[in-house]
Coordinates of C-alpha atoms and ligand atoms in Angstrom, one line a residue:
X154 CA 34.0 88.4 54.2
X155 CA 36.6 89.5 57.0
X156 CA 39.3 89.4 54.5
X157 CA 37.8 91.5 51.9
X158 CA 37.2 93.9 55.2
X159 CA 41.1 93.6 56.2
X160 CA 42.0 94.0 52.4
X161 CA 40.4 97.4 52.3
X162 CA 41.7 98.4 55.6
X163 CA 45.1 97.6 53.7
X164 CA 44.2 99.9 50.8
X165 CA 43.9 102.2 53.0
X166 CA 46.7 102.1 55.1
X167 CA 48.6 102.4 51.9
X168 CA 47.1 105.7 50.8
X169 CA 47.3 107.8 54.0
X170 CA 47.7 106.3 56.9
X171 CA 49.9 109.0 58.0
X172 CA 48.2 111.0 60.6
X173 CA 47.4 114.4 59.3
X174 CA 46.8 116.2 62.8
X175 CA 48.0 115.8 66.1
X176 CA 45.1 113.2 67.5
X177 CA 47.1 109.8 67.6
X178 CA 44.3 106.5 67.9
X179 CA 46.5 104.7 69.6
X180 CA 47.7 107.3 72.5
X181 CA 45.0 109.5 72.4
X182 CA 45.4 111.2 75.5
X183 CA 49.6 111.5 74.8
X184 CA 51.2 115.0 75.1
X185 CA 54.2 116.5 76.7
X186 CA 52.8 118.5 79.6
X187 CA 55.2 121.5 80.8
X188 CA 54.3 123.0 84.3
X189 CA 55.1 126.0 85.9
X190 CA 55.4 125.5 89.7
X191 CA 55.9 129.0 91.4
X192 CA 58.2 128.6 94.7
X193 CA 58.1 132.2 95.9
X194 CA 56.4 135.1 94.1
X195 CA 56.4 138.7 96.0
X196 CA 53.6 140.9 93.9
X197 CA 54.0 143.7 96.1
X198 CA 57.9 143.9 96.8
X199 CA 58.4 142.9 92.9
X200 CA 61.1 141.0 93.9
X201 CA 62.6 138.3 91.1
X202 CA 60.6 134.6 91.7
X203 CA 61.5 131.6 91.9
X204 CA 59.8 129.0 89.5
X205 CA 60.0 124.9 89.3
X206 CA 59.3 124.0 85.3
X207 CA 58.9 120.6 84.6
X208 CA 58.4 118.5 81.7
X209 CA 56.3 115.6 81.3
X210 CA 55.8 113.0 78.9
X211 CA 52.9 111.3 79.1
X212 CA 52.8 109.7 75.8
X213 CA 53.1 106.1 76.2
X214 CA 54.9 105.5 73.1
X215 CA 57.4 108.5 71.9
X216 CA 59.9 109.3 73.8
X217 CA 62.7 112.2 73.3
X218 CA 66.2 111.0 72.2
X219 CA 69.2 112.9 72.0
X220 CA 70.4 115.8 71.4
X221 CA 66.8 116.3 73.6
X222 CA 64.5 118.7 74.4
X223 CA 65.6 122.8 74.3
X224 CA 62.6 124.6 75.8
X225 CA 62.0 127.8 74.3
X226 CA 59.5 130.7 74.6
X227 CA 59.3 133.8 74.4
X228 CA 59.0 136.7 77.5
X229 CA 55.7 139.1 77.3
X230 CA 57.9 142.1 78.9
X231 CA 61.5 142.8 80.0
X232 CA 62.1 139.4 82.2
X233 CA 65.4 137.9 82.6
X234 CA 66.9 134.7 84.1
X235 CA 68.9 135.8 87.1
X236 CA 69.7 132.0 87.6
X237 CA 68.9 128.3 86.7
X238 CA 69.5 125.1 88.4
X239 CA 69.3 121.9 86.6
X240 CA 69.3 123.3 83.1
X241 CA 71.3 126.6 80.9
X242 CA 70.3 128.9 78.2
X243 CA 72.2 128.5 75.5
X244 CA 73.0 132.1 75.4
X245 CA 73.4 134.9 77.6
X246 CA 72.5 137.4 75.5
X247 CA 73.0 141.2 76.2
X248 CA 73.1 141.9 79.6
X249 CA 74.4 145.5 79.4
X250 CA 70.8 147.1 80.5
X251 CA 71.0 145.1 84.1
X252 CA 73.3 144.4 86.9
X253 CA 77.0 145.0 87.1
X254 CA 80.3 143.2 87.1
X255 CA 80.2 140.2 88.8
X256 CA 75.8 139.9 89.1
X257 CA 74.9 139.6 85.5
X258 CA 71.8 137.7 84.9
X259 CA 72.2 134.0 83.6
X260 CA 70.3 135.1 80.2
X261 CA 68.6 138.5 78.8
X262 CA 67.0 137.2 76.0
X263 CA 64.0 138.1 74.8
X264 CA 63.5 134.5 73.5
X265 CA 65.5 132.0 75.6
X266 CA 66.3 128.6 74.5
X267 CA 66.7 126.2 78.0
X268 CA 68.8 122.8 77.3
X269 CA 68.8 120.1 80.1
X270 CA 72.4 119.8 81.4
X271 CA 74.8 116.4 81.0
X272 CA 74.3 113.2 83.6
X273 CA 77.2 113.9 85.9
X274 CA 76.2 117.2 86.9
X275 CA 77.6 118.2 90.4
X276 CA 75.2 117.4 92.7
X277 CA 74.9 121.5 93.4
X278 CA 74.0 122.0 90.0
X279 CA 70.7 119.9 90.4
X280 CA 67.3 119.5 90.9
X281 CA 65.2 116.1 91.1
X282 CA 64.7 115.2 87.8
X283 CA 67.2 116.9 86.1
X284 CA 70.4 115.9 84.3
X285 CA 69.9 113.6 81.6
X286 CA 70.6 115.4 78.4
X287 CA 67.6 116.2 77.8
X288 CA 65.8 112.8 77.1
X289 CA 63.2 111.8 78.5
X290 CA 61.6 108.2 78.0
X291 CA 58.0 107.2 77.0
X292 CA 55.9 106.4 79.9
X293 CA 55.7 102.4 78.8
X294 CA 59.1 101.7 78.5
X295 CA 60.0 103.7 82.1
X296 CA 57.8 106.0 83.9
X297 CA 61.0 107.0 85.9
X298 CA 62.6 109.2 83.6
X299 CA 59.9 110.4 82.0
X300 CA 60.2 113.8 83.3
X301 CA 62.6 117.1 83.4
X302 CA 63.1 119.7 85.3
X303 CA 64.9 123.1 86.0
X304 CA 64.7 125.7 88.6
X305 CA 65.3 129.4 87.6
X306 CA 65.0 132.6 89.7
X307 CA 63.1 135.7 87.3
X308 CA 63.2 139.0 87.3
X309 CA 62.0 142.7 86.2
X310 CA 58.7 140.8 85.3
X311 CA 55.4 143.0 85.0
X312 CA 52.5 141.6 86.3
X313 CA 49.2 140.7 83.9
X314 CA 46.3 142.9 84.0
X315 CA 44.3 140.6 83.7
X316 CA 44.9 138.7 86.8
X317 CA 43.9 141.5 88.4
X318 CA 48.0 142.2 88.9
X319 CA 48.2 139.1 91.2
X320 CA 50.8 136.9 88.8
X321 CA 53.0 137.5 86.1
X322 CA 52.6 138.1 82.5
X323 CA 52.6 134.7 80.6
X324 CA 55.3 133.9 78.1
X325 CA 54.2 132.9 75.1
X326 CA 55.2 130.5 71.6
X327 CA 56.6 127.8 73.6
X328 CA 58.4 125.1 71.5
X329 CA 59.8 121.8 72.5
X330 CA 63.0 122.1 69.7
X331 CA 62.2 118.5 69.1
X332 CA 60.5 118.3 65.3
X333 CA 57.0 117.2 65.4
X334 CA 55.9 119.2 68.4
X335 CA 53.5 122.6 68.1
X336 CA 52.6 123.5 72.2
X337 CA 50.0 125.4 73.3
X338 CA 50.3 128.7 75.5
X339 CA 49.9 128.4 79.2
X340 CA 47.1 128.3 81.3
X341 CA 46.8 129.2 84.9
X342 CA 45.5 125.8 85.9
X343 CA 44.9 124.6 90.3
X344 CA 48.3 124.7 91.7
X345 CA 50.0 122.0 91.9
X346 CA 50.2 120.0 95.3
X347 CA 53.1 117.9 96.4
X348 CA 52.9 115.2 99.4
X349 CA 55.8 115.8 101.9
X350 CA 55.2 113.5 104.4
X351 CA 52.1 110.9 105.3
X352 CA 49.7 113.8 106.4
X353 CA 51.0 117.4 104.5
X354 CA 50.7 118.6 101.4
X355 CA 52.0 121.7 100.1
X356 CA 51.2 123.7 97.3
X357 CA 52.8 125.3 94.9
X358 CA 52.2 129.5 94.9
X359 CA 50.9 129.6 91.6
X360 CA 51.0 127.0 88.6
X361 CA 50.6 127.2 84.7
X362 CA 50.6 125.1 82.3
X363 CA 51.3 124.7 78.7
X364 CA 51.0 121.1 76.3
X365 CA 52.6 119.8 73.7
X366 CA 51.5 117.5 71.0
X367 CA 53.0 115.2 68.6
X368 CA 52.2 115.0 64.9
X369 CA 54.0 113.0 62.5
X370 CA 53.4 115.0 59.4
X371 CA 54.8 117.8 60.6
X372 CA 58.0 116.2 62.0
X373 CA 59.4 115.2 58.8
X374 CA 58.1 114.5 54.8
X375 CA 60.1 111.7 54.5
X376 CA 59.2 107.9 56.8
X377 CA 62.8 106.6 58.6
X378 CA 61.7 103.2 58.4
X379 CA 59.8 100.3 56.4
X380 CA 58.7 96.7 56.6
X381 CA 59.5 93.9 54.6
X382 CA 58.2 90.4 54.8
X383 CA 58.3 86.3 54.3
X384 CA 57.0 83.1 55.8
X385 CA 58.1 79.1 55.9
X386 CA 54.8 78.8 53.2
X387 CA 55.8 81.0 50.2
X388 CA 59.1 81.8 48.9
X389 CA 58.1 85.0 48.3
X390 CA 60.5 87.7 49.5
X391 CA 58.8 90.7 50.0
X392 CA 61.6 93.4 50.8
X393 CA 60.6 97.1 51.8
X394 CA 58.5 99.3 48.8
X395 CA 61.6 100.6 46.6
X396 CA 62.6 104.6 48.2
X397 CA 60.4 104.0 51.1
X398 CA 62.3 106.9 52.5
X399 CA 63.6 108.3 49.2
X400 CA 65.2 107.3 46.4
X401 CA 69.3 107.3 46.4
X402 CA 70.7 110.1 44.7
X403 CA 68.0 112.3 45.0
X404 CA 67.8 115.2 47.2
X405 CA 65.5 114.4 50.0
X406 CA 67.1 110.9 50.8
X407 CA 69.9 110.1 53.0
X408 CA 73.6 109.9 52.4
X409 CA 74.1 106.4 51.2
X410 CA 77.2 104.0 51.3
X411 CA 77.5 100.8 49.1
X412 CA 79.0 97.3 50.8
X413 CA 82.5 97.8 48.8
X414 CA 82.8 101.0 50.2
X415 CA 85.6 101.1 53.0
X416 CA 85.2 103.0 56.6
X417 CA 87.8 105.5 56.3
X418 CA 85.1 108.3 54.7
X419 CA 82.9 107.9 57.6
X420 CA 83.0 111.1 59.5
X421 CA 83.7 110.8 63.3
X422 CA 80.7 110.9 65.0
X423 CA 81.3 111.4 68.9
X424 CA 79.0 110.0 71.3
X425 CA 77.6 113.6 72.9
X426 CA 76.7 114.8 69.0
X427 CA 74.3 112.3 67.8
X428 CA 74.7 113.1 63.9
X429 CA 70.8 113.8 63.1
X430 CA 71.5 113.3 59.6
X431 CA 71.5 109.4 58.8
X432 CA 74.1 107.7 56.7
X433 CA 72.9 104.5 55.6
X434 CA 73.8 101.3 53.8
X435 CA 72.6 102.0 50.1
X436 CA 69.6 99.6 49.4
X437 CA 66.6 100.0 47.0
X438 CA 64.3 101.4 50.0
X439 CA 67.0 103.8 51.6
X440 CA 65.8 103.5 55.0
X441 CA 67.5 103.7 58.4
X442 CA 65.5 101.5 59.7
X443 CA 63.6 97.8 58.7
X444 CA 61.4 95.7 60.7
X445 CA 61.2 92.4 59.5
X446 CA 57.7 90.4 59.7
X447 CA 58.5 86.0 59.4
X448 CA 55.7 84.4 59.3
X449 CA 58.1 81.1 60.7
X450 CA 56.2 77.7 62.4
X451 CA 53.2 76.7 62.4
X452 CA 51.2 74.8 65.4
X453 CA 47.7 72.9 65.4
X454 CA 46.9 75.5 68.0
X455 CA 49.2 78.4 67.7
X456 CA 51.8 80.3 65.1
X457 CA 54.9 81.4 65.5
X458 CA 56.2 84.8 64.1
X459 CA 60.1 86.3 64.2
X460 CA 60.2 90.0 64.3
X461 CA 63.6 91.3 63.2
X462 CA 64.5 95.2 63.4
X463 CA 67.8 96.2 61.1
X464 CA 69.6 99.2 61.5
X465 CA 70.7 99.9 58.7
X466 CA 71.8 103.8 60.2
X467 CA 75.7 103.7 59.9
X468 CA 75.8 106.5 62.6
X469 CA 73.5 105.9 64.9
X470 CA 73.1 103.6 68.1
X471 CA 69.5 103.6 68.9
X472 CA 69.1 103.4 72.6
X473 CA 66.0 102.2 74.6
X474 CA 64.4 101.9 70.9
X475 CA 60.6 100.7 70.8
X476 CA 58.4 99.0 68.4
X477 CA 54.9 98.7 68.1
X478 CA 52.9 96.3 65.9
X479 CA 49.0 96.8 65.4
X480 CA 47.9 92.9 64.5
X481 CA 44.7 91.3 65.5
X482 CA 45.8 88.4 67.1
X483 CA 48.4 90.0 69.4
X484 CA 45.4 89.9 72.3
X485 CA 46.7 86.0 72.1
X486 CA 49.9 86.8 72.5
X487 CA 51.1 83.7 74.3
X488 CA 54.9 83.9 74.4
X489 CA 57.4 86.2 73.9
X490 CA 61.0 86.1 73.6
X491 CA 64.0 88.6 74.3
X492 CA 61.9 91.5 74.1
X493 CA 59.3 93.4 76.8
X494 CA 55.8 93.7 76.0
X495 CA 53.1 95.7 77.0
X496 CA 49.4 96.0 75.1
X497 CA 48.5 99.5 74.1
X498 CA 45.6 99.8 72.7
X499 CA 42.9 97.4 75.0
X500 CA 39.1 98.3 75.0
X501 CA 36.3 95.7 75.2
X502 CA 37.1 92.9 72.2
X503 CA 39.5 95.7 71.0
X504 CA 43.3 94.7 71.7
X505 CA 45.5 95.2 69.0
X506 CA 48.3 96.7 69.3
X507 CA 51.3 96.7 71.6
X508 CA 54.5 98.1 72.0
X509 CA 57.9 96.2 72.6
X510 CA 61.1 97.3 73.5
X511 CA 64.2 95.5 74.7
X512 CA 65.6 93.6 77.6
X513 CA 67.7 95.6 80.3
X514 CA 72.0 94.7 79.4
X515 CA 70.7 92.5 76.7
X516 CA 68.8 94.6 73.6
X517 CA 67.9 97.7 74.8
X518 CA 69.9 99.0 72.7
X519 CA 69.9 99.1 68.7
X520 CA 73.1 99.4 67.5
X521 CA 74.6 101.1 64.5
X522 CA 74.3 98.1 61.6
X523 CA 73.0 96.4 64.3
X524 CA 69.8 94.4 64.7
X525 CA 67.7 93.0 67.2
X526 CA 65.3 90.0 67.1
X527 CA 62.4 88.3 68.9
X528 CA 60.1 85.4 68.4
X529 CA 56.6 85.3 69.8
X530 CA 53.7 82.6 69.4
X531 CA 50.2 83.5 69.0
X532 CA 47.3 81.2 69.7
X533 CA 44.8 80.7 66.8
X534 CA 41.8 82.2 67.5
X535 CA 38.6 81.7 65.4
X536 CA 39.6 84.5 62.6
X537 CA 42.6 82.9 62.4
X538 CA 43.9 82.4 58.6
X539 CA 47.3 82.2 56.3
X540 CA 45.3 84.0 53.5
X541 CA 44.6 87.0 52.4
X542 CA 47.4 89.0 54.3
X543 CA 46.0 88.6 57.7
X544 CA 49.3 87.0 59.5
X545 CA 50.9 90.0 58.6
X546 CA 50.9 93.5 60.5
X547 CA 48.2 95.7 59.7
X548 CA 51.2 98.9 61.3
X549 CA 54.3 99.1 61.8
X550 CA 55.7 101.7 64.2
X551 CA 59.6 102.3 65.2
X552 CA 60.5 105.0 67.8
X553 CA 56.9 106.5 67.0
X554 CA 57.9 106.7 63.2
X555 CA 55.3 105.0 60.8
X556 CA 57.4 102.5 58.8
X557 CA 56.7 101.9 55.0
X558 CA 54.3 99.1 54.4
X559 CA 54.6 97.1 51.3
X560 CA 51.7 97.1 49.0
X561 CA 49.3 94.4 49.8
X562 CA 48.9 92.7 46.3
X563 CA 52.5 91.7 46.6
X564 CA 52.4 90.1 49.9
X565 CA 53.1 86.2 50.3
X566 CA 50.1 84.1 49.3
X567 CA 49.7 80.4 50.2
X568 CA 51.0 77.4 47.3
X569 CA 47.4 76.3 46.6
X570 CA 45.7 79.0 45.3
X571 CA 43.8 79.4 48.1
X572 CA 44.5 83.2 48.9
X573 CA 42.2 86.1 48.1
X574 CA 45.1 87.8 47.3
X575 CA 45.9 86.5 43.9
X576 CA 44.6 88.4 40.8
X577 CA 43.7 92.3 40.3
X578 CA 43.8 94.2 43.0
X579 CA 40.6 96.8 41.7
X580 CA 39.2 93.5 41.1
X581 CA 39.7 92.7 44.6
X582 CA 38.1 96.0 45.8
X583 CA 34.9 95.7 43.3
X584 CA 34.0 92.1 44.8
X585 CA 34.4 93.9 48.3
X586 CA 31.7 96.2 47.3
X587 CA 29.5 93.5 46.0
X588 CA 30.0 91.4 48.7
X589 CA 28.9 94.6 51.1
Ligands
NAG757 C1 47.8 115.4 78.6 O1 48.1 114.2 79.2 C2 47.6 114.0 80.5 C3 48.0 112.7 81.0 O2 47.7 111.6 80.1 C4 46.0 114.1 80.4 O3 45.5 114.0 81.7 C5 45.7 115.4 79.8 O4 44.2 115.5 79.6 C6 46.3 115.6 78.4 N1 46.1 116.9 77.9 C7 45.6 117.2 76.7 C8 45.4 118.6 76.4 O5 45.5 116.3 75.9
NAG758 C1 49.0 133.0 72.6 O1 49.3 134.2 73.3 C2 49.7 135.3 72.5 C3 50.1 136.4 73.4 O2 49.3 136.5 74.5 C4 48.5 135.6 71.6 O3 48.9 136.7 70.7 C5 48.2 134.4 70.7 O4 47.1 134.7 69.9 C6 47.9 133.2 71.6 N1 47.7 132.0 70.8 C7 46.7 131.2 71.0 C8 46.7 130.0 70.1 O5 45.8 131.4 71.8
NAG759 C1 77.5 102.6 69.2 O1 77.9 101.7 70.3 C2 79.1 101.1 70.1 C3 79.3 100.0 71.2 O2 78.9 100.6 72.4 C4 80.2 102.1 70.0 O3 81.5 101.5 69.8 C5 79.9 103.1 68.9 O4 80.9 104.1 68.9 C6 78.6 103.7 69.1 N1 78.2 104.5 67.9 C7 77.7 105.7 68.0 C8 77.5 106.4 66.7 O5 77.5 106.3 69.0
NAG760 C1 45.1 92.3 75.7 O1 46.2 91.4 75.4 C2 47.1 91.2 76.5 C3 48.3 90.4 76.1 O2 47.9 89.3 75.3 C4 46.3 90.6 77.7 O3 47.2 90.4 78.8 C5 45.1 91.5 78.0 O4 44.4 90.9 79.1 C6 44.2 91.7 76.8 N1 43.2 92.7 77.2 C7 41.9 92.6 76.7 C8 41.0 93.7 77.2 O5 41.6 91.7 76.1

């Protein structure tokens, strides 16, 4: 009965497992949180005002790689950046209207665009926080450098009606610059309180708030990665669904190179310009990325799986790269080898999925046509079973991207016959309603 349950959980994984909206079952509560920390604000003198923005990711899961975040919005009135700490517009813009010669505002533009600066920044140049290109990691994998932020100093701000003239006019249509990402306006929220010793807090003049959220079909139409598949019982290869992530040749897919191709074509790709484009090797499923799911030993008491991750992106290193695996036995998880664990989803009976990323100095990073590998060794547990799919990963994330699943009548099935996954598939599906 379970695995006529599992099979049409399968059927629909394949037809739209892709989230639709932004409401993500296994981070539910994940978003990118920007604040607005106001450091000195005159009203009456209308003096510029000194603001702390900081970005947060609290998604436990994503994270933002390189080129990073560029935090734009846009100004209700006449504003503009006298200065910034920690972070630059890209553009000044036109300044002609205010200051002269040597004190032009930082930027004028009606719709800045803020990019964190480079690590190395002189120390003068920074604020806590700040610095690192804009990435920022997922909250699992290091809760340290989850966060950005930049001090700027505004001015020739008008103040909000309907505040009763006691803060600013809110800007408005913030955006991330990372694809995937829609953010909210802000909201004057309690302001924010900061411990500076055992006994004092202080607070923060005025604080607003705006949050992002994530949503994979709006990042991209086309997946980045897919999973293919064998064990020690079957022969079967099952490699990833052919143009998982396009088909070569046609428009949407990426720029392919075969194995008898030499490197001298490959365009230099400098380490501060991560190419977002990918060139790959050319295969049947075109994707940058594979995960592959070995079904390898099995134990009287426990079963051993290899998880192998390929990247088959010519032009990309993939640094503090994560994976997570939604599988019903990984609450038995018993050992684990050359990679970091940590469950993600864990309610009562419910604990199926975890992320894993790699070793610090060992695999933490993925590197061009590169892989990394792992082994871990479940314990059986009473659903336990070789047939019917259920050794395999019910999904397959890497770097918050849903990989490619292949279709569930062609997984491995066991010699004997014994697997519910031989014969028709709609056959298959009619005996799960009758069974129901
Ligand atoms: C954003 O994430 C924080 C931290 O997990 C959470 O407290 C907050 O409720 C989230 N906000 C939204 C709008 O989801
Ligand atoms: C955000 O604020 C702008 C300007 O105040 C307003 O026009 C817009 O409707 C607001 N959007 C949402 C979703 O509330
Ligand atoms: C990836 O890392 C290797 C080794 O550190 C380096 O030689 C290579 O240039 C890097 N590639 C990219 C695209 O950054
Ligand atoms: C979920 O699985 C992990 C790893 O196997 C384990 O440490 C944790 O206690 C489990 N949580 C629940 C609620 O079962």
């Amino acid at each position: 009965m379970g695995r006529f349950v599992f099979v049409l959980l399968i059927l629909m994984c394949c037809s739209s497992s892709r989230f639709t909206g932004a409401y993500d079952p296994i981070d539910p509560n994940g978003n990118i949180t920007i604040v607005w920390d106001f450091q000195s604000l005159d009203v009456a003198g209308m003096t510029p005002y000194t603001v702390m923005v900081s970005i947060h990711n609290y998604q436990m899961y994503r994270h933002i790689e390189r080129p990073g975040w560029r935090l734009s919005w846009s100004w209700a009135g006449k504003e503009v950046i006298w200065s910034t700490t920690g972070a630059e517009t890209t553009e000044q813009g036109d300044c002609s209207r205010v200051g002269s010669g040597g004190s032009r505002p930082h930027c004028c533009q009606k719709r800045p665009v803020m990019v964190d600066l480079p690590p190395g920044t002189p120390y003068n140049m920074q604020v806590a926080n700040c610095c690192r290109g804009g990435v920022l990691s997922s909250l699992v994998q290091s809760d340290l450098t989850s966060a950005a932020a930049f001090q700027m100093v505004v001015g020739e701000f008008a103040l909000a009606r309907d505040s009763g003239g006691k803060e600013p006019e809110k800007p408005w249509q913030f955006d991330m610059g990372v694809p995937g990402y829609t953010c909210s306006n802000a909201t004057t929220v309690a302001p924010t309180r900061i411990k500076v010793d055992k006994n004092r807090y202080v607070q923060a003049l005025l604080t607003w708030q705006v949050t992002c959220s994530y949503s994979q079909y709006r990042a991209s139409a086309a997946p980045s990665c897919c999973v293919s598949m064998t064990t020690f019982y079957s022969e079967t290869i099952v490699d990833c669904p052919r143009c998982s992530c396009g088909c070569q040749g046609s428009p949407p897919s990426p720029q392919c190179v075969s194995v008898d191709q030499q490197q001298p074509w490959l365009p230099a790709v400098g380490d501060d310009e991560p190419s977002s484009a990918p060139i790959v090797w050319c295969s049947e499923h075109m994707c940058p990325i594979r995960v592959h799911w070995h079904v390898k030993t099995n134990y009287r008491k426990y079963w051993r799986v290899k998880v192998t991750v390929s990247n088959y992106n010519l032009a990309r290193n993939y640094s503090d790269w994560n994976l997570v695996l939604q599988h019903p036995n990984l609450r038995s998880l018993t050992q684990l080898f050359s990679f970091n664990y940590r469950p993600l989803v864990e309610y009562g009976a419910y604990n199926d999925t975890g992320m894993f990323w790699g070793l610090r100095y060992y695999n933490e990073m993925l590197l061009q046509d590169g892989n990394v590998q792992s082994e871990m060794i479940l314990e059986k547990e009473s659903d336990f079973t070789y047939s019917g799919g259920w050794a395999f990963p019910r999904r397959v994330y890497f770097n918050g991207q849903e990989c490619v699943m292949p279709p569930a009548d062609q997984y491995p099935v066991l010699p004997n016959g014994a697997s519910a996954l031989r014969g028709h598939f709609c056959f298959l599906l009619l005996l799960f309603f009758v069974v129901v």
